[in-house]
Short mmCIF file of C-alpha atoms and ligand atoms in Angstrom, two decimals:
data_model
loop_
_atom_site.label_atom_id
_atom_site.label_comp_id
_atom_site.label_asym_id
_atom_site.label_seq_id
_atom_site.Cartn_x
_atom_site.Cartn_y
_atom_site.Cartn_z
CA MET A 19 0.00 0.00 0.00
CA ASN A 20 1.19 3.53 -0.67
CA HIS A 21 0.02 7.12 -0.41
CA PHE A 22 0.07 8.09 -4.09
CA GLU A 23 -3.54 8.35 -5.19
CA LEU A 24 -5.80 10.48 -7.31
CA LYS A 25 -7.20 13.39 -5.32
CA GLY A 26 -9.55 15.85 -7.02
CA GLY A 27 -8.70 14.16 -10.32
CA GLU A 28 -4.92 14.47 -10.06
CA LEU A 29 -2.17 12.28 -8.70
CA ALA A 30 -1.12 13.36 -5.21
CA CYS A 31 1.45 12.29 -2.65
CA GLU A 32 -0.52 12.22 0.60
CA ASP A 33 -2.33 15.60 0.51
CA VAL A 34 0.01 17.39 -1.90
CA ALA A 35 -0.69 17.37 -5.64
CA LEU A 36 2.39 16.27 -7.58
CA SER A 37 1.72 19.12 -10.03
CA THR A 38 2.18 21.60 -7.14
CA ILE A 39 5.63 20.18 -6.40
CA ALA A 40 6.54 20.06 -10.10
CA ALA A 41 5.57 23.73 -10.48
CA ALA A 42 7.57 24.80 -7.42
CA VAL A 43 10.68 22.61 -7.76
CA GLY A 44 10.73 21.83 -11.47
CA THR A 45 11.11 18.43 -13.09
CA PRO A 46 12.45 15.82 -12.99
CA VAL A 47 11.98 15.45 -9.24
CA TYR A 48 11.70 12.57 -6.77
CA VAL A 49 8.82 12.78 -4.31
CA TYR A 50 8.62 10.60 -1.18
CA SER A 51 5.74 9.91 1.18
CA SER A 52 6.60 9.95 4.90
CA ALA A 53 3.42 8.01 5.67
CA THR A 54 4.36 5.20 3.27
CA LEU A 55 7.92 4.96 4.62
CA VAL A 56 6.67 4.71 8.19
CA ARG A 57 3.85 2.38 7.27
CA HIS A 58 6.14 -0.11 5.57
CA PHE A 59 8.50 -0.08 8.53
CA THR A 60 5.73 -0.58 11.08
CA VAL A 61 3.98 -3.27 9.02
CA LEU A 62 7.23 -5.25 8.95
CA ARG A 63 8.00 -4.65 12.63
CA ASP A 64 4.47 -5.57 13.72
CA ALA A 65 4.53 -8.69 11.55
CA LEU A 66 7.83 -9.80 13.10
CA THR A 67 6.86 -9.08 16.69
CA GLY A 68 3.39 -10.49 16.03
CA ALA A 69 5.01 -13.76 14.98
CA GLY A 70 6.81 -13.85 18.32
CA LEU A 71 10.26 -12.54 17.33
CA LYS A 72 11.03 -10.30 20.24
CA ASP A 73 12.80 -6.98 19.84
CA PRO A 74 14.01 -7.43 16.26
CA LEU A 75 16.66 -5.02 14.98
CA ILE A 76 15.29 -3.63 11.72
CA ALA A 77 18.17 -1.85 10.04
CA PHE A 78 17.06 0.01 6.91
CA ALA A 79 19.50 -0.61 4.04
CA VAL A 80 20.74 2.94 3.54
CA LYS A 81 21.94 2.26 0.00
CA ALA A 82 18.31 1.97 -1.15
CA ASN A 83 17.60 5.58 -0.23
CA PRO A 84 20.38 7.45 1.57
CA ASN A 85 18.71 10.85 1.89
CA VAL A 86 19.23 12.00 5.48
CA ALA A 87 15.63 13.24 5.84
CA VAL A 88 14.36 9.83 4.69
CA LEU A 89 16.69 8.14 7.19
CA ARG A 90 15.53 10.49 9.94
CA THR A 91 11.89 9.69 9.16
CA LEU A 92 12.64 5.99 9.58
CA ALA A 93 14.93 6.49 12.59
CA GLN A 94 12.15 8.36 14.39
CA ALA A 95 9.90 5.36 13.74
CA GLY A 96 12.51 3.13 15.40
CA ALA A 97 14.56 1.88 12.47
CA GLY A 98 18.27 1.22 12.57
CA ALA A 99 20.58 1.41 9.56
CA ASP A 100 22.42 -1.18 7.48
CA VAL A 101 25.39 0.66 6.00
CA VAL A 102 28.09 -0.29 3.50
CA SER A 103 30.54 2.62 3.65
CA GLU A 104 31.84 5.37 5.91
CA GLY A 105 29.66 7.78 3.97
CA GLU A 106 26.59 5.78 4.89
CA ILE A 107 27.64 5.56 8.56
CA ARG A 108 27.95 9.34 8.56
CA ARG A 109 24.52 9.70 6.96
CA ALA A 110 22.93 7.36 9.53
CA LEU A 111 24.55 9.23 12.42
CA ALA A 112 23.51 12.59 10.93
CA ALA A 113 19.96 11.28 10.76
CA GLY A 114 20.00 10.41 14.46
CA VAL A 115 20.23 6.63 14.12
CA PRO A 116 21.75 5.42 17.40
CA PRO A 117 25.09 3.61 16.77
CA GLU A 118 23.74 0.56 18.60
CA ARG A 119 21.28 0.17 15.73
CA ILE A 120 23.87 0.45 12.95
CA VAL A 121 25.06 -2.69 11.15
CA PHE A 122 28.13 -2.28 8.93
CA SER A 123 28.04 -4.65 5.92
CA GLY A 124 29.99 -4.73 2.66
CA VAL A 125 32.57 -6.80 0.84
CA GLY A 126 35.58 -4.48 0.83
CA LYS A 127 35.68 -2.30 3.93
CA SER A 128 38.88 -0.26 4.15
CA ALA A 129 40.97 0.05 7.31
CA GLY A 130 39.92 3.69 7.58
CA GLU A 131 36.25 2.77 7.39
CA ILE A 132 36.61 0.03 10.00
CA GLU A 133 38.37 2.43 12.34
CA PHE A 134 35.61 5.00 11.83
CA ALA A 135 32.92 2.36 12.53
CA LEU A 136 34.67 1.21 15.71
CA LYS A 137 35.03 4.75 17.02
CA ALA A 138 31.37 5.43 16.23
CA GLY A 139 30.46 2.32 18.22
CA VAL A 140 28.33 0.54 15.63
CA ALA A 141 26.34 -2.47 16.83
CA GLU A 142 27.87 -5.03 14.53
CA ILE A 143 30.36 -5.38 11.71
CA ASN A 144 29.39 -8.06 9.23
CA LEU A 145 32.52 -9.77 7.99
CA GLU A 146 32.71 -11.25 4.55
CA SER A 147 36.13 -12.94 4.59
CA GLU A 148 39.03 -14.07 6.76
CA PRO A 149 41.36 -11.16 5.83
CA GLU A 150 38.59 -8.82 6.92
CA LEU A 151 38.30 -10.61 10.27
CA ASP A 152 42.04 -10.27 10.85
CA LEU A 153 41.92 -6.60 9.91
CA VAL A 154 38.99 -5.79 12.21
CA SER A 155 40.56 -7.64 15.10
CA ALA A 156 43.89 -5.85 14.63
CA ILE A 157 42.25 -2.43 14.43
CA GLY A 158 40.03 -3.22 17.42
CA GLN A 159 43.04 -4.26 19.46
CA ARG A 160 45.01 -1.16 18.47
CA LEU A 161 42.11 1.14 19.41
CA GLY A 162 41.27 -0.80 22.55
CA LYS A 163 37.75 -1.32 21.21
CA ARG A 164 36.14 -4.69 20.82
CA ALA A 165 34.08 -4.73 17.65
CA ALA A 166 31.11 -7.03 17.79
CA VAL A 167 31.28 -8.98 14.55
CA ALA A 168 28.97 -11.25 12.65
CA ILE A 169 30.13 -13.65 9.96
CA ARG A 170 28.29 -13.22 6.67
CA VAL A 171 27.44 -16.57 5.25
CA ASN A 172 26.77 -17.35 1.64
CA PRO A 173 24.20 -20.12 2.03
CA ASP A 174 24.45 -21.12 -1.63
CA VAL A 175 20.81 -20.86 -2.66
CA GLU A 176 19.34 -19.49 -5.87
CA ALA A 177 17.11 -16.58 -4.92
CA GLY A 178 15.77 -15.74 -8.36
CA GLY A 179 15.47 -12.12 -9.41
CA HIS A 180 17.93 -10.25 -11.62
CA ALA A 181 21.46 -11.66 -11.88
CA LYS A 182 23.04 -8.31 -10.91
CA ILE A 183 21.23 -8.30 -7.55
CA SER A 184 21.42 -12.00 -6.69
CA THR A 185 24.01 -12.56 -3.98
CA GLY A 186 23.42 -15.91 -2.31
CA LYS A 187 25.09 -18.39 -4.66
CA ALA A 188 28.56 -19.77 -4.01
CA GLU A 189 29.80 -18.11 -7.24
CA ASN A 190 28.82 -14.61 -5.99
CA LYS A 191 31.43 -12.49 -4.24
CA PHE A 192 29.52 -12.27 -0.96
CA GLY A 193 30.21 -14.02 2.32
CA VAL A 194 31.84 -17.33 3.21
CA SER A 195 30.57 -20.90 3.03
CA LEU A 196 28.80 -22.48 6.00
CA ALA A 197 31.86 -24.58 6.84
CA GLU A 198 34.16 -21.58 6.56
CA ALA A 199 31.79 -19.56 8.77
CA GLU A 200 32.08 -22.17 11.49
CA ARG A 201 35.85 -22.03 11.38
CA LEU A 202 35.97 -18.20 11.31
CA TYR A 203 33.48 -17.92 14.17
CA ALA A 204 35.65 -20.13 16.36
CA LYS A 205 38.74 -18.19 15.28
CA ALA A 206 37.09 -14.83 16.03
CA SER A 207 36.12 -15.97 19.50
CA ASN A 208 39.84 -16.45 20.22
CA LEU A 209 40.93 -13.12 18.74
CA PRO A 210 41.42 -10.15 21.06
CA GLY A 211 39.65 -7.50 19.02
CA ALA A 212 36.69 -9.09 17.27
CA PRO A 213 34.25 -10.97 19.52
CA PRO A 214 31.66 -12.73 17.37
CA VAL A 215 28.03 -12.01 18.28
CA GLY A 216 26.25 -13.66 15.41
CA VAL A 217 25.93 -14.81 11.84
CA ALA A 218 24.36 -13.01 8.89
CA CYS A 219 23.08 -13.72 5.40
CA HIS A 220 21.52 -11.72 2.57
CA ILE A 221 20.71 -13.76 -0.49
CA GLY A 222 19.61 -11.09 -2.95
CA SER A 223 17.09 -8.42 -3.74
CA GLN A 224 13.60 -8.22 -5.21
CA ILE A 225 12.84 -11.74 -3.98
CA THR A 226 9.22 -12.62 -4.59
CA ASP A 227 9.24 -16.24 -3.45
CA LEU A 228 9.69 -17.27 0.18
CA ALA A 229 11.03 -20.75 -0.63
CA PRO A 230 14.67 -19.77 -1.30
CA MET A 231 14.67 -17.60 1.83
CA GLU A 232 13.31 -20.45 3.88
CA ALA A 233 15.99 -22.77 2.50
CA ALA A 234 18.70 -20.24 3.38
CA PHE A 235 17.27 -19.52 6.84
CA ALA A 236 17.07 -23.24 7.67
CA LYS A 237 20.79 -23.51 6.87
CA MET A 238 21.47 -20.48 9.09
CA ARG A 239 19.54 -22.02 11.94
CA ALA A 240 21.50 -25.26 11.65
CA LEU A 241 24.70 -23.22 11.71
CA VAL A 242 23.66 -21.43 14.91
CA GLU A 243 22.94 -24.81 16.51
CA ARG A 244 26.30 -26.22 15.41
CA LEU A 245 28.14 -23.18 16.80
CA ARG A 246 26.26 -23.39 20.07
CA GLY A 247 26.99 -27.11 20.15
CA GLU A 248 30.69 -26.21 20.10
CA GLY A 249 30.13 -24.06 23.17
CA LEU A 250 30.18 -20.74 21.30
CA SER A 251 27.64 -18.10 22.13
CA VAL A 252 25.46 -16.76 19.30
CA GLU A 253 23.32 -13.79 20.28
CA ARG A 254 22.18 -12.44 16.94
CA LEU A 255 20.98 -13.88 13.66
CA ASP A 256 20.90 -11.34 10.83
CA LEU A 257 18.61 -12.49 8.03
CA GLY A 258 19.36 -9.62 5.62
CA GLY A 259 16.92 -7.81 3.37
CA GLY A 260 15.68 -8.78 -0.03
CA LEU A 261 11.88 -8.82 0.18
CA GLY A 262 10.54 -7.61 -3.13
CA ALA A 263 8.44 -4.54 -3.86
CA PRO A 264 5.42 -4.54 -6.16
CA TYR A 265 6.53 -3.24 -9.57
CA PHE A 266 3.17 -4.11 -11.23
CA ASN A 267 4.47 -6.46 -13.94
CA ALA A 268 6.26 -8.79 -11.53
CA PRO A 269 4.95 -11.49 -9.21
CA THR A 270 3.42 -10.00 -6.05
CA PRO A 271 6.00 -9.98 -3.27
CA PRO A 272 5.31 -12.01 -0.13
CA ASP A 273 3.18 -10.47 2.56
CA PRO A 274 5.30 -9.40 5.56
CA ALA A 275 3.02 -11.52 7.77
CA ASP A 276 3.81 -14.64 5.72
CA TYR A 277 7.51 -13.76 5.78
CA ALA A 278 7.39 -13.39 9.57
CA ALA A 279 5.41 -16.62 10.00
CA MET A 280 7.94 -18.47 7.84
CA ILE A 281 10.78 -17.20 10.03
CA ALA A 282 8.98 -18.08 13.26
CA ARG A 283 8.39 -21.59 11.87
CA THR A 284 11.98 -22.02 10.66
CA MET A 285 13.46 -20.77 13.94
CA LYS A 286 11.05 -22.44 16.35
CA GLY A 287 12.82 -23.69 19.47
CA LEU A 288 16.12 -21.94 18.70
CA GLY A 289 16.06 -20.31 22.10
CA ASP A 290 17.24 -16.88 23.05
CA ILE A 291 18.44 -14.94 20.01
CA GLN A 292 17.91 -11.47 18.57
CA PHE A 293 16.91 -11.35 14.91
CA ALA A 294 18.19 -8.57 12.71
CA PHE A 295 16.83 -7.54 9.32
CA GLU A 296 18.20 -5.27 6.60
CA PRO A 297 15.24 -4.31 4.42
CA GLY A 298 15.77 -1.61 1.80
CA ARG A 299 13.52 -1.95 -1.19
CA MET A 300 10.40 -3.20 0.61
CA ILE A 301 10.44 -0.08 2.80
CA ALA A 302 11.38 2.63 0.32
CA ALA A 303 10.42 1.53 -3.20
CA ASN A 304 6.72 2.20 -3.02
CA ALA A 305 7.28 5.33 -0.95
CA GLY A 306 8.67 7.33 -3.86
CA VAL A 307 7.91 8.41 -7.42
CA LEU A 308 9.92 10.21 -10.06
CA VAL A 309 7.90 13.01 -11.64
CA SER A 310 8.88 14.01 -15.16
CA ARG A 311 7.49 16.23 -17.89
CA VAL A 312 6.81 15.21 -21.48
CA GLN A 313 9.11 17.27 -23.73
CA HIS A 314 7.51 16.16 -26.93
CA ILE A 315 6.23 13.21 -28.83
CA HIS A 316 8.40 12.15 -31.70
CA GLU A 317 6.58 10.07 -34.27
CA ARG A 318 8.57 7.96 -36.69
CA PRO A 319 7.26 7.50 -40.23
CA GLU A 320 7.10 3.72 -39.62
CA GLY A 321 4.67 4.38 -36.80
CA ARG A 322 6.80 4.11 -33.65
CA LYS A 323 5.94 6.87 -31.14
CA PHE A 324 8.64 8.10 -28.80
CA LEU A 325 7.51 9.81 -25.64
CA VAL A 326 10.52 12.02 -24.90
CA LEU A 327 10.71 12.98 -21.21
CA ASP A 328 12.87 15.44 -19.30
CA ALA A 329 13.99 12.58 -17.02
CA ALA A 330 16.77 10.31 -18.22
CA MET A 331 18.78 7.26 -17.25
CA ASN A 332 21.02 9.43 -15.07
CA ASP A 333 17.97 10.21 -12.91
CA LEU A 334 16.52 6.68 -12.85
CA LEU A 335 19.03 4.02 -13.83
CA ARG A 336 17.06 0.89 -12.98
CA PRO A 337 15.48 0.29 -16.41
CA ALA A 338 18.85 0.62 -18.21
CA MET A 339 20.80 -1.29 -15.57
CA TYR A 340 18.40 -4.03 -14.48
CA ASP A 341 15.77 -4.02 -17.23
CA ALA A 342 13.47 -2.84 -14.47
CA TYR A 343 9.80 -2.14 -15.02
CA HIS A 344 8.21 0.98 -13.53
CA ASP A 345 4.52 1.68 -13.83
CA ILE A 346 4.08 5.10 -15.51
CA ARG A 347 1.01 7.17 -14.69
CA PRO A 348 -0.22 10.52 -15.94
CA VAL A 349 -0.22 13.05 -13.08
CA ASN A 350 -3.27 14.85 -14.49
CA PRO A 351 -5.31 12.18 -16.25
CA ARG A 352 -7.88 13.64 -18.63
CA PRO A 353 -11.45 12.68 -17.81
CA SER A 354 -11.55 10.43 -20.90
CA ASP A 355 -8.49 8.46 -19.68
CA GLU A 356 -10.23 7.36 -16.54
CA LYS A 357 -13.13 6.07 -18.59
CA GLY A 358 -10.66 4.04 -20.60
CA GLY A 359 -9.74 6.45 -23.42
CA GLU A 360 -7.93 4.54 -26.17
CA PRO A 361 -4.37 3.93 -24.96
CA VAL A 362 -1.45 4.80 -27.19
CA VAL A 363 1.65 2.62 -27.47
CA TYR A 364 4.85 4.56 -26.75
CA ASP A 365 8.55 3.99 -26.39
CA VAL A 366 9.35 6.09 -23.33
CA VAL A 367 12.80 7.64 -23.55
CA GLY A 368 15.00 10.32 -22.03
CA PRO A 369 17.13 12.93 -23.79
CA ILE A 370 20.53 11.26 -23.28
CA CYS A 371 22.58 10.37 -26.35
CA GLU A 372 22.51 6.61 -26.07
CA THR A 373 19.96 3.95 -26.82
CA GLY A 374 20.28 2.71 -23.23
CA ASP A 375 18.35 5.82 -22.24
CA THR A 376 15.07 4.02 -22.84
CA PHE A 377 12.74 3.55 -19.89
CA THR A 378 10.46 1.13 -21.67
CA ARG A 379 9.35 0.08 -25.13
CA ASP A 380 5.86 -0.56 -26.46
CA ARG A 381 4.10 0.69 -23.33
CA ALA A 382 0.38 1.38 -23.67
CA LEU A 383 -0.39 4.65 -21.89
CA PRO A 384 -3.24 7.13 -21.96
CA PRO A 385 -2.69 9.67 -24.76
CA LEU A 386 -0.15 12.30 -23.65
CA LYS A 387 0.87 15.72 -24.93
CA ALA A 388 3.98 17.88 -24.62
CA GLY A 389 3.97 19.54 -21.21
CA ASP A 390 2.05 16.73 -19.45
CA LEU A 391 3.48 15.33 -16.23
CA VAL A 392 4.02 11.62 -15.67
CA ALA A 393 5.08 9.71 -12.56
CA PHE A 394 7.33 6.67 -12.49
CA MET A 395 5.85 4.66 -9.65
CA THR A 396 7.79 2.54 -7.13
CA ALA A 397 10.91 4.65 -7.60
CA GLY A 398 11.77 5.35 -3.94
CA ALA A 399 14.47 2.66 -3.71
CA TYR A 400 17.62 2.60 -5.87
CA GLY A 401 16.26 5.62 -7.74
CA ALA A 402 17.79 8.89 -6.52
CA ALA A 403 20.38 6.71 -4.78
CA MET A 404 21.86 5.77 -8.15
CA SER A 405 21.38 9.11 -9.87
CA SER A 406 24.32 10.92 -11.43
CA GLU A 407 25.16 13.96 -13.50
CA TYR A 408 25.89 11.95 -16.66
CA ASN A 409 25.60 14.24 -19.69
CA SER A 410 26.14 17.13 -17.23
CA ARG A 411 22.51 17.06 -16.31
CA LEU A 412 21.97 18.60 -12.87
CA LEU A 413 21.54 16.11 -10.04
CA VAL A 414 17.84 15.33 -9.63
CA PRO A 415 16.22 16.97 -6.57
CA GLU A 416 14.25 15.16 -3.86
CA VAL A 417 11.13 16.25 -1.99
CA LEU A 418 9.61 14.75 1.15
CA VAL A 419 5.88 15.03 1.82
CA LYS A 420 4.12 14.71 5.15
CA GLY A 421 0.37 15.26 5.09
CA ASP A 422 -0.24 18.60 3.41
CA GLN A 423 3.36 19.78 3.83
CA TYR A 424 6.37 19.23 1.64
CA ALA A 425 10.05 20.08 1.88
CA VAL A 426 12.90 19.98 -0.60
CA ILE A 427 15.33 17.54 1.01
CA ARG A 428 17.93 17.67 -1.76
CA PRO A 429 17.80 20.81 -3.87
CA ARG A 430 18.68 20.77 -7.53
CA PRO A 431 22.19 22.23 -7.76
CA THR A 432 22.86 25.17 -10.04
CA TYR A 433 25.19 24.95 -13.04
CA ASP A 434 27.62 27.11 -11.08
CA ASP A 435 27.54 24.56 -8.21
CA MET A 436 28.28 21.83 -10.70
CA LEU A 437 31.24 23.65 -12.26
CA ALA A 438 32.59 24.84 -8.90
CA ARG A 439 33.25 21.24 -7.79
CA GLU A 440 35.97 20.89 -10.38
CA ALA A 441 39.43 22.43 -10.36
CA ASN A 442 41.86 23.44 -13.01
CA ALA A 443 45.28 21.79 -13.35
CA PRO A 444 47.94 24.48 -12.84
CA TRP A 445 49.64 23.77 -16.18
CA LEU A 446 46.42 24.51 -18.02
CA SER A 447 46.06 28.10 -16.90
C1 PLP B 512 21.41 -4.34 -0.61
C2 PLP B 512 21.48 -5.01 0.70
C3 PLP B 512 20.35 -5.06 1.51
C4 PLP B 512 19.01 -4.51 1.10
O1 PLP B 512 18.42 -5.23 0.06
P1 PLP B 512 16.92 -4.93 -0.35
O2 PLP B 512 16.65 -5.85 -1.45
O3 PLP B 512 16.83 -3.51 -0.76
O4 PLP B 512 16.06 -5.21 0.83
C5 PLP B 512 20.48 -5.66 2.75
N1 PLP B 512 21.65 -6.17 3.17
C6 PLP B 512 22.76 -6.14 2.41
C7 PLP B 512 24.02 -6.71 2.94
C8 PLP B 512 22.71 -5.55 1.16
O5 PLP B 512 23.82 -5.54 0.40
#
């Protein structure tokens, strides 16, 4: 469920018409709903606690939407943060996420980043390899800080979804095997600077079938039991993120209640353990849209119609990168559209000079004209987060709505701002 609905005949985010924001801020622009962000977080939390998992740590995957105002909205609702870089730790701290709710993941953490995380006092560092364990322990010992670590396991299951976001097979770069995890856990418990507190897994993203998750979680449970059987203490089991979001053309993602029930069933009788989760997409995707204006409609003699927008692949990379599907809706549908006015088949493209800058081909949409606004739905995760200034297009702005209020939470830079970030080489003057 989300808070983007027709109000008075036009698409609104909560109680603010998207056309109002487009007029004030310009297009393209990302618009997020506070109510949807909070709702998705609380639905997940209530499902987990309702299934009997007590006090779960729900750490929002910052990479899905790193805007500090978005993070603050979630932090105030009780969310922690799953971070993958020093930059993300700084964002989480700036947003008021308490360090004891920050989980530091990632395949290639640098010594500087590990030191920063230890000084910040993050709850847990998820380790992906033995060299990383040695590094964390050495830095912990040098700083006199004991970093609580979890070993990230690659449970070797096929999660489905797009190959670029599937992470749980042995051939992927993430985590260590179950056997290796057992060895590293025992090793960590004997190291001075890296006491192990748990094990972690994250098998991929946009998962719409619970079966591979259940298979992975059963392996994780067995691992916890083996570790405990060796006399090691395991306090936390981090089950990662990965629940899918509804993109309209894809299978419906699992209901959080079914996800929670599956976990409760898989973990029944495991005893005292805190569960941690790292959801990104399922919280943020449906909480954001990208609003864009139709520049013109370019009709080819052979009949193909190109809907040329002012948004491009630098603003929303998912279609070019992952062949992702986004529902596209007119912001101000004409009365005939709602009664089923004859749809027109468009190729929807941006202005960038490469064929990759195509959002979708052969999409049937209500008839549109130059100047009309459209919204890419389900764009709140991995949307603005992956935006760039490719083609020297100004970085896309972001707006947060709450009820009938809105605020620009990342302004569009000016061209002077863009040029001022670069410096001349002395020999060129
Ligand atoms: C990307 C990522 C997540 C979030 O994945 P979603 O599919 O957005 O829920 C969680 N944990 C780790 C380690 C990740 O890399």
